[in-house]
Amino acid sequence: MQASEPIIEFSKVNKWYGQFHVLRDIDLSVARGERIVICGPSGSGKSTMIRCINRLEEHQKGRIVVDGIELTNDLKRIDEVRREVGMVFQHFNLFPHLTIQENCTLAPIWVRKMPKKQAEEVAMHFLKRVKIPEQANKYPGQLSGGQQQRVAIGGVLAAHPRILVLDEPTSALDPVAAEEVLAALTRLVHDLGLTVLLAEHRLERVVQYADRVVVVEHGQVSSDLPAAAMATSPVSPPIVNLGRLAGWSPLPLSVRDARRAAGPIQAKLTGRTPVRVLRPANVEALGFGPRKDGQPVVLHAGAYFC
């Protein structure tokens, strides 16, 4: 396969669950080394879409080509694709009776037919890369959720896939653990030159890690934009609206961007009791300006794509 050709291509892909039409004429082309976030509300079809890449879900119409191999009912071709596509789920999927290192040896042994000793060395290498080598002899139940997800990522990468697919990998994690997982993932993806597709509904958590953002609604791709263009897109992280209200430039795309921009506001709030509802006069004093309708400005603790 030539380097200029896409590594993943969806052409008019359709899928049904019984009478429910879950994917509708999906077209998507992914270049080698691209990092793509696929976002949308629950039930939009984004998880089904990425599961079709390694045939965990079967499409009924259209074409999916992965690294030059078209996915059909041919089991040999499916196995060839699955050797090159690593999948990370939202619920870790670690074996509780195996140690962390043993969990990480499974993929290289079964997928790459690697000898056990070599697989153990590879597993330790990736545990170091996700910064938890000291947990190697513990069991999954002894680790936090964020640590378990880093183990899952390390275990998948130990099989040396060319493509990494992640299905809402931070949805079960608190914000701090989510940032740790995404930071570890970003370092590895950059160093290994992987192609990444990440399904996520909390766009503000992941947009800074993407080259492109693909929005899926009602089983269709409604927009496909460079990540930097999301600030002016009709579909944008909720944190962008806060940036517009505050008059920040450039507009924040992520929580991290907003934290940096909010420095002066944080200084004004030092020593004050936090509030959830700010009256127009208070908001104006903090540099936001009042709402035109005179109603209170409500600042919610969390922001979600919906």
mmCIF file of C-alpha atoms in Angstrom:
data_model
loop_
_atom_site.group_PDB
_atom_site.id
_atom_site.type_symbol
_atom_site.label_atom_id
_atom_site.label_comp_id
_atom_site.label_asym_id
_atom_site.label_seq_id
_atom_site.Cartn_x
_atom_site.Cartn_y
_atom_site.Cartn_z
ATOM 1 C CA MET A 1 0.000 0.000 0.000
ATOM 2 C CA GLN A 2 1.400 3.417 -0.977
ATOM 3 C CA ALA A 3 1.994 5.979 1.757
ATOM 4 C CA SER A 4 -0.323 8.474 0.008
ATOM 5 C CA GLU A 5 -3.289 6.108 0.187
ATOM 6 C CA PRO A 6 -5.584 6.176 3.231
ATOM 7 C CA ILE A 7 -4.995 3.526 5.886
ATOM 8 C CA ILE A 8 -8.744 3.390 6.663
ATOM 9 C CA GLU A 9 -11.563 4.122 4.252
ATOM 10 C CA PHE A 10 -15.326 3.960 4.733
ATOM 11 C CA SER A 11 -17.361 4.167 1.515
ATOM 12 C CA LYS A 12 -21.167 4.463 1.815
ATOM 13 C CA VAL A 13 -21.192 2.197 4.876
ATOM 14 C CA ASN A 14 -24.581 1.213 6.276
ATOM 15 C CA LYS A 15 -25.556 -0.946 9.232
ATOM 16 C CA TRP A 16 -28.856 -2.020 10.731
ATOM 17 C CA TYR A 17 -29.847 -3.572 14.057
ATOM 18 C CA GLY A 18 -33.053 -5.233 12.943
ATOM 19 C CA GLN A 19 -35.168 -2.355 11.652
ATOM 20 C CA PHE A 20 -33.001 0.322 13.271
ATOM 21 C CA HIS A 21 -30.715 2.016 10.739
ATOM 22 C CA VAL A 22 -27.687 2.809 12.935
ATOM 23 C CA LEU A 23 -25.121 3.850 10.273
ATOM 24 C CA ARG A 24 -26.251 5.740 7.182
ATOM 25 C CA ASP A 25 -23.953 6.143 4.164
ATOM 26 C CA ILE A 26 -20.811 6.778 6.211
ATOM 27 C CA ASP A 27 -17.888 8.142 4.173
ATOM 28 C CA LEU A 28 -14.556 8.637 5.920
ATOM 29 C CA SER A 29 -10.947 8.590 4.795
ATOM 30 C CA VAL A 30 -8.128 8.391 7.361
ATOM 31 C CA ALA A 31 -4.493 9.067 6.423
ATOM 32 C CA ARG A 32 -1.578 7.214 8.002
ATOM 33 C CA GLY A 33 -0.560 8.778 11.302
ATOM 34 C CA GLU A 34 -3.714 10.877 11.665
ATOM 35 C CA ARG A 35 -5.362 11.319 15.053
ATOM 36 C CA ILE A 36 -9.122 11.570 14.669
ATOM 37 C CA VAL A 37 -11.727 12.167 17.352
ATOM 38 C CA ILE A 38 -15.205 10.873 16.526
ATOM 39 C CA CYS A 39 -17.742 12.592 18.729
ATOM 40 C CA GLY A 40 -21.477 12.728 19.113
ATOM 41 C CA PRO A 41 -24.239 12.157 21.663
ATOM 42 C CA SER A 42 -25.051 8.738 23.095
ATOM 43 C CA GLY A 43 -26.782 6.579 20.496
ATOM 44 C CA SER A 44 -25.394 8.528 17.535
ATOM 45 C CA GLY A 45 -23.531 5.510 16.118
ATOM 46 C CA LYS A 46 -19.938 6.566 16.848
ATOM 47 C CA SER A 47 -19.034 3.424 18.838
ATOM 48 C CA THR A 48 -20.669 1.153 16.265
ATOM 49 C CA MET A 49 -18.732 2.934 13.553
ATOM 50 C CA ILE A 50 -15.291 2.372 15.086
ATOM 51 C CA ARG A 51 -16.138 -1.250 16.021
ATOM 52 C CA CYS A 52 -16.680 -1.933 12.326
ATOM 53 C CA ILE A 53 -12.979 -1.215 11.710
ATOM 54 C CA ASN A 54 -11.917 -4.602 13.116
ATOM 55 C CA ARG A 55 -15.209 -6.384 12.435
ATOM 56 C CA LEU A 56 -16.438 -6.408 16.015
ATOM 57 C CA GLU A 57 -19.562 -5.091 14.305
ATOM 58 C CA GLU A 58 -20.505 -6.225 10.803
ATOM 59 C CA HIS A 59 -21.667 -3.670 8.257
ATOM 60 C CA GLN A 60 -24.337 -4.791 5.793
ATOM 61 C CA LYS A 61 -23.734 -2.355 2.929
ATOM 62 C CA GLY A 62 -20.822 -0.336 1.565
ATOM 63 C CA ARG A 63 -17.054 -0.916 1.777
ATOM 64 C CA ILE A 64 -14.509 -0.699 4.597
ATOM 65 C CA VAL A 65 -10.842 -0.990 3.632
ATOM 66 C CA VAL A 66 -8.188 -1.181 6.362
ATOM 67 C CA ASP A 67 -4.516 -1.013 5.373
ATOM 68 C CA GLY A 68 -5.343 -2.235 1.859
ATOM 69 C CA ILE A 69 -7.591 -5.110 3.010
ATOM 70 C CA GLU A 70 -11.336 -4.939 2.387
ATOM 71 C CA LEU A 71 -13.399 -6.281 5.267
ATOM 72 C CA THR A 72 -15.749 -9.028 4.093
ATOM 73 C CA ASN A 73 -16.893 -12.362 5.535
ATOM 74 C CA ASP A 74 -13.460 -13.808 4.726
ATOM 75 C CA LEU A 75 -12.141 -14.881 8.157
ATOM 76 C CA LYS A 76 -8.526 -14.837 7.000
ATOM 77 C CA ARG A 77 -8.821 -11.180 5.982
ATOM 78 C CA ILE A 78 -10.544 -10.324 9.260
ATOM 79 C CA ASP A 79 -7.657 -11.907 11.193
ATOM 80 C CA GLU A 80 -5.126 -9.958 9.106
ATOM 81 C CA VAL A 81 -6.863 -6.678 9.951
ATOM 82 C CA ARG A 82 -7.252 -7.515 13.630
ATOM 83 C CA ARG A 83 -3.501 -8.116 13.946
ATOM 84 C CA GLU A 84 -2.921 -4.509 12.940
ATOM 85 C CA VAL A 85 -5.795 -2.850 14.851
ATOM 86 C CA GLY A 86 -5.536 -2.445 18.623
ATOM 87 C CA MET A 87 -8.784 -1.784 20.503
ATOM 88 C CA VAL A 88 -9.149 -0.054 23.870
ATOM 89 C CA PHE A 89 -12.570 -0.117 25.533
ATOM 90 C CA GLN A 90 -14.074 2.112 28.210
ATOM 91 C CA HIS A 91 -14.168 -0.660 30.848
ATOM 92 C CA PHE A 92 -10.516 -1.807 30.818
ATOM 93 C CA ASN A 93 -11.233 -5.528 30.065
ATOM 94 C CA LEU A 94 -8.368 -6.848 32.188
ATOM 95 C CA PHE A 95 -8.348 -10.409 33.524
ATOM 96 C CA PRO A 96 -8.705 -10.082 37.332
ATOM 97 C CA HIS A 97 -6.872 -13.361 38.076
ATOM 98 C CA LEU A 98 -3.747 -12.335 36.122
ATOM 99 C CA THR A 99 -1.093 -9.865 37.244
ATOM 100 C CA ILE A 100 -0.638 -6.586 35.402
ATOM 101 C CA GLN A 101 2.406 -7.909 33.566
ATOM 102 C CA GLU A 102 0.600 -11.135 32.643
ATOM 103 C CA ASN A 103 -2.317 -9.135 31.243
ATOM 104 C CA CYS A 104 0.128 -7.196 29.060
ATOM 105 C CA THR A 105 1.770 -10.345 27.675
ATOM 106 C CA LEU A 106 -1.458 -11.786 26.258
ATOM 107 C CA ALA A 107 -1.605 -9.707 23.064
ATOM 108 C CA PRO A 108 2.024 -10.220 21.976
ATOM 109 C CA ILE A 109 1.818 -13.971 22.716
ATOM 110 C CA TRP A 110 -1.525 -14.613 21.013
ATOM 111 C CA VAL A 111 -1.431 -12.013 18.234
ATOM 112 C CA ARG A 112 2.294 -11.931 17.377
ATOM 113 C CA LYS A 113 3.146 -15.490 18.513
ATOM 114 C CA MET A 114 5.932 -14.028 20.627
ATOM 115 C CA PRO A 115 7.859 -16.297 23.048
ATOM 116 C CA LYS A 116 6.814 -15.790 26.674
ATOM 117 C CA LYS A 117 10.148 -14.352 27.843
ATOM 118 C CA GLN A 118 10.229 -11.814 25.027
ATOM 119 C CA ALA A 119 6.567 -10.935 25.665
ATOM 120 C CA GLU A 120 7.361 -10.254 29.325
ATOM 121 C CA GLU A 121 10.155 -7.891 28.289
ATOM 122 C CA VAL A 122 7.868 -6.092 25.838
ATOM 123 C CA ALA A 123 5.143 -5.859 28.497
ATOM 124 C CA MET A 124 7.555 -4.249 30.973
ATOM 125 C CA HIS A 125 8.723 -1.814 28.281
ATOM 126 C CA PHE A 126 5.185 -0.548 27.740
ATOM 127 C CA LEU A 127 4.372 -0.487 31.446
ATOM 128 C CA LYS A 128 7.345 1.857 31.781
ATOM 129 C CA ARG A 129 6.054 3.940 28.879
ATOM 130 C CA VAL A 130 2.679 4.408 30.613
ATOM 131 C CA LYS A 131 4.552 5.126 33.871
ATOM 132 C CA ILE A 132 3.359 2.238 36.051
ATOM 133 C CA PRO A 133 6.157 -0.394 35.952
ATOM 134 C CA GLU A 134 6.013 -0.696 39.752
ATOM 135 C CA GLN A 135 2.498 -2.181 39.426
ATOM 136 C CA ALA A 136 3.649 -5.138 37.296
ATOM 137 C CA ASN A 137 3.129 -7.815 39.964
ATOM 138 C CA LYS A 138 -0.156 -6.484 41.300
ATOM 139 C CA TYR A 139 -3.648 -7.506 40.197
ATOM 140 C CA PRO A 140 -6.156 -5.220 38.426
ATOM 141 C CA GLY A 141 -8.349 -4.924 41.513
ATOM 142 C CA GLN A 142 -5.450 -3.315 43.376
ATOM 143 C CA LEU A 143 -5.151 -0.438 40.889
ATOM 144 C CA SER A 144 -7.186 2.720 40.375
ATOM 145 C CA GLY A 145 -9.379 3.148 37.311
ATOM 146 C CA GLY A 146 -6.864 5.430 35.614
ATOM 147 C CA GLN A 147 -4.041 2.980 36.245
ATOM 148 C CA GLN A 148 -6.106 0.087 34.870
ATOM 149 C CA GLN A 149 -6.838 2.032 31.708
ATOM 150 C CA ARG A 150 -3.129 2.761 31.246
ATOM 151 C CA VAL A 151 -2.475 -0.980 31.645
ATOM 152 C CA ALA A 152 -5.097 -1.689 28.975
ATOM 153 C CA ILE A 153 -3.425 0.772 26.589
ATOM 154 C CA GLY A 154 0.036 -0.659 27.319
ATOM 155 C CA GLY A 155 -1.229 -4.204 26.755
ATOM 156 C CA VAL A 156 -2.761 -3.330 23.390
ATOM 157 C CA LEU A 157 0.360 -1.484 22.211
ATOM 158 C CA ALA A 158 2.558 -4.419 23.245
ATOM 159 C CA ALA A 159 1.216 -6.228 20.151
ATOM 160 C CA HIS A 160 2.627 -3.423 17.946
ATOM 161 C CA PRO A 161 -0.546 -2.484 16.038
ATOM 162 C CA ARG A 162 -0.476 0.097 13.248
ATOM 163 C CA ILE A 163 -3.911 1.461 14.156
ATOM 164 C CA LEU A 164 -5.276 2.234 17.616
ATOM 165 C CA VAL A 165 -9.046 2.466 18.127
ATOM 166 C CA LEU A 166 -10.395 3.725 21.455
ATOM 167 C CA ASP A 167 -14.054 3.601 22.491
ATOM 168 C CA GLU A 168 -14.601 6.365 25.085
ATOM 169 C CA PRO A 169 -11.484 5.394 27.077
ATOM 170 C CA THR A 170 -11.964 8.130 29.700
ATOM 171 C CA SER A 171 -15.728 7.905 30.255
ATOM 172 C CA ALA A 172 -15.369 5.871 33.483
ATOM 173 C CA LEU A 173 -12.613 8.119 34.882
ATOM 174 C CA ASP A 174 -12.553 11.304 36.915
ATOM 175 C CA PRO A 175 -11.041 14.399 35.201
ATOM 176 C CA VAL A 176 -7.578 14.015 36.773
ATOM 177 C CA ALA A 177 -7.302 10.326 35.846
ATOM 178 C CA ALA A 178 -8.614 11.098 32.359
ATOM 179 C CA GLU A 179 -5.880 13.694 31.805
ATOM 180 C CA GLU A 180 -3.219 11.234 32.982
ATOM 181 C CA VAL A 181 -4.472 8.546 30.591
ATOM 182 C CA LEU A 182 -4.674 10.941 27.639
ATOM 183 C CA ALA A 183 -1.224 12.384 28.361
ATOM 184 C CA ALA A 184 0.318 8.891 28.429
ATOM 185 C CA LEU A 185 -1.562 7.967 25.264
ATOM 186 C CA THR A 186 -0.413 11.105 23.441
ATOM 187 C CA ARG A 187 3.253 10.453 24.213
ATOM 188 C CA LEU A 188 3.030 6.896 22.909
ATOM 189 C CA VAL A 189 1.054 7.772 19.788
ATOM 190 C CA HIS A 190 3.567 10.481 18.884
ATOM 191 C CA ASP A 191 6.588 8.210 19.432
ATOM 192 C CA LEU A 192 5.118 5.165 17.667
ATOM 193 C CA GLY A 193 3.547 7.024 14.732
ATOM 194 C CA LEU A 194 0.188 5.305 15.164
ATOM 195 C CA THR A 195 -3.047 6.113 13.387
ATOM 196 C CA VAL A 196 -5.687 6.805 16.053
ATOM 197 C CA LEU A 197 -9.478 6.911 16.046
ATOM 198 C CA LEU A 198 -10.998 7.880 19.378
ATOM 199 C CA ALA A 199 -14.747 7.908 20.025
ATOM 200 C CA GLU A 200 -15.724 10.359 22.769
ATOM 201 C CA HIS A 201 -18.726 12.470 23.754
ATOM 202 C CA ARG A 202 -16.797 14.829 26.075
ATOM 203 C CA LEU A 203 -15.187 16.786 23.288
ATOM 204 C CA GLU A 204 -13.444 19.278 25.578
ATOM 205 C CA ARG A 205 -11.382 16.440 27.073
ATOM 206 C CA VAL A 206 -9.856 15.210 23.833
ATOM 207 C CA VAL A 207 -10.003 17.887 21.141
ATOM 208 C CA GLN A 208 -6.467 19.120 21.896
ATOM 209 C CA TYR A 209 -5.109 15.676 20.986
ATOM 210 C CA ALA A 210 -6.788 15.503 17.555
ATOM 211 C CA ASP A 211 -5.847 16.468 14.017
ATOM 212 C CA ARG A 212 -9.479 16.222 12.912
ATOM 213 C CA VAL A 213 -12.860 16.053 14.615
ATOM 214 C CA VAL A 214 -15.619 14.014 12.980
ATOM 215 C CA VAL A 215 -19.118 14.625 14.345
ATOM 216 C CA VAL A 216 -21.628 11.765 14.043
ATOM 217 C CA GLU A 217 -25.338 12.463 14.542
ATOM 218 C CA HIS A 218 -28.224 10.068 13.864
ATOM 219 C CA GLY A 219 -25.840 7.614 12.203
ATOM 220 C CA GLN A 220 -24.431 10.143 9.741
ATOM 221 C CA VAL A 221 -21.259 12.232 9.561
ATOM 222 C CA SER A 222 -22.561 15.777 10.059
ATOM 223 C CA SER A 223 -19.167 17.506 10.004
ATOM 224 C CA ASP A 224 -15.509 16.675 9.467
ATOM 225 C CA LEU A 225 -13.188 19.532 10.403
ATOM 226 C CA PRO A 226 -9.612 20.218 11.494
ATOM 227 C CA ALA A 227 -9.529 20.361 15.306
ATOM 228 C CA ALA A 228 -8.508 24.045 15.268
ATOM 229 C CA ALA A 229 -11.684 24.937 13.358
ATOM 230 C CA MET A 230 -13.935 23.660 16.156
ATOM 231 C CA ALA A 231 -13.874 27.041 17.900
ATOM 232 C CA THR A 232 -15.944 28.545 15.059
ATOM 233 C CA SER A 233 -17.962 25.429 14.225
ATOM 234 C CA PRO A 234 -21.696 25.221 15.070
ATOM 235 C CA VAL A 235 -20.747 22.014 16.901
ATOM 236 C CA SER A 236 -18.055 22.928 19.403
ATOM 237 C CA PRO A 237 -16.977 21.982 22.939
ATOM 238 C CA PRO A 238 -19.184 23.744 25.528
ATOM 239 C CA ILE A 239 -16.050 25.375 26.915
ATOM 240 C CA VAL A 240 -15.980 27.548 23.755
ATOM 241 C CA ASN A 241 -19.194 29.267 24.873
ATOM 242 C CA LEU A 242 -17.576 30.140 28.189
ATOM 243 C CA GLY A 243 -14.670 31.647 26.251
ATOM 244 C CA ARG A 244 -17.041 33.771 24.171
ATOM 245 C CA LEU A 245 -18.829 34.956 27.311
ATOM 246 C CA ALA A 246 -15.513 35.871 28.945
ATOM 247 C CA GLY A 247 -14.198 37.578 25.815
ATOM 248 C CA TRP A 248 -11.123 35.335 25.622
ATOM 249 C CA SER A 249 -9.008 35.275 22.483
ATOM 250 C CA PRO A 250 -8.160 32.783 21.183
ATOM 251 C CA LEU A 251 -11.220 30.825 22.230
ATOM 252 C CA PRO A 252 -10.466 27.775 24.411
ATOM 253 C CA LEU A 253 -11.105 24.344 22.924
ATOM 254 C CA SER A 254 -10.305 22.327 26.032
ATOM 255 C CA VAL A 255 -10.527 22.549 29.799
ATOM 256 C CA ARG A 256 -6.749 22.984 29.841
ATOM 257 C CA ASP A 257 -7.007 26.005 27.491
ATOM 258 C CA ALA A 258 -9.702 27.511 29.704
ATOM 259 C CA ARG A 259 -7.588 27.079 32.844
ATOM 260 C CA ARG A 260 -4.762 29.035 31.226
ATOM 261 C CA ALA A 261 -7.087 31.818 30.072
ATOM 262 C CA ALA A 262 -8.837 32.030 33.453
ATOM 263 C CA GLY A 263 -5.711 33.113 35.366
ATOM 264 C CA PRO A 264 -6.888 36.732 35.960
ATOM 265 C CA ILE A 265 -10.343 35.531 37.039
ATOM 266 C CA GLN A 266 -8.848 33.004 39.434
ATOM 267 C CA ALA A 267 -6.789 35.782 40.999
ATOM 268 C CA LYS A 268 -9.942 37.834 41.609
ATOM 269 C CA LEU A 269 -11.659 34.838 43.205
ATOM 270 C CA THR A 270 -8.812 34.016 45.580
ATOM 271 C CA GLY A 271 -10.146 33.794 49.118
ATOM 272 C CA ARG A 272 -13.795 33.974 48.087
ATOM 273 C CA THR A 273 -16.443 31.315 48.683
ATOM 274 C CA PRO A 274 -17.277 29.487 45.409
ATOM 275 C CA VAL A 275 -20.776 30.039 44.020
ATOM 276 C CA ARG A 276 -22.707 28.230 41.304
ATOM 277 C CA VAL A 277 -24.937 31.143 40.242
ATOM 278 C CA LEU A 278 -23.516 34.610 39.622
ATOM 279 C CA ARG A 279 -25.797 37.620 39.334
ATOM 280 C CA PRO A 280 -25.180 40.001 36.393
ATOM 281 C CA ALA A 281 -23.369 42.549 38.556
ATOM 282 C CA ASN A 282 -20.957 39.945 39.915
ATOM 283 C CA VAL A 283 -20.356 38.491 36.477
ATOM 284 C CA GLU A 284 -19.585 41.931 35.071
ATOM 285 C CA ALA A 285 -17.074 42.547 37.873
ATOM 286 C CA LEU A 286 -15.255 39.370 36.869
ATOM 287 C CA GLY A 287 -14.991 40.520 33.276
ATOM 288 C CA PHE A 288 -17.783 38.449 31.720
ATOM 289 C CA GLY A 289 -20.407 41.149 31.202
ATOM 290 C CA PRO A 290 -24.160 40.711 31.983
ATOM 291 C CA ARG A 291 -26.588 38.691 29.895
ATOM 292 C CA LYS A 292 -28.853 40.823 27.704
ATOM 293 C CA ASP A 293 -32.006 39.293 29.192
ATOM 294 C CA GLY A 294 -30.908 40.193 32.742
ATOM 295 C CA GLN A 295 -31.027 36.579 33.924
ATOM 296 C CA PRO A 296 -28.318 35.049 36.146
ATOM 297 C CA VAL A 297 -25.389 33.381 34.432
ATOM 298 C CA VAL A 298 -25.217 29.761 35.610
ATOM 299 C CA LEU A 299 -21.765 28.139 35.598
ATOM 300 C CA HIS A 300 -22.044 24.343 35.655
ATOM 301 C CA ALA A 301 -19.319 22.181 37.159
ATOM 302 C CA GLY A 302 -19.132 19.891 34.127
ATOM 303 C CA ALA A 303 -19.431 20.340 30.364
ATOM 304 C CA TYR A 304 -20.523 17.616 27.996
ATOM 305 C CA PHE A 305 -21.057 17.252 24.282
ATOM 306 C CA CYS A 306 -24.761 16.824 23.653
#
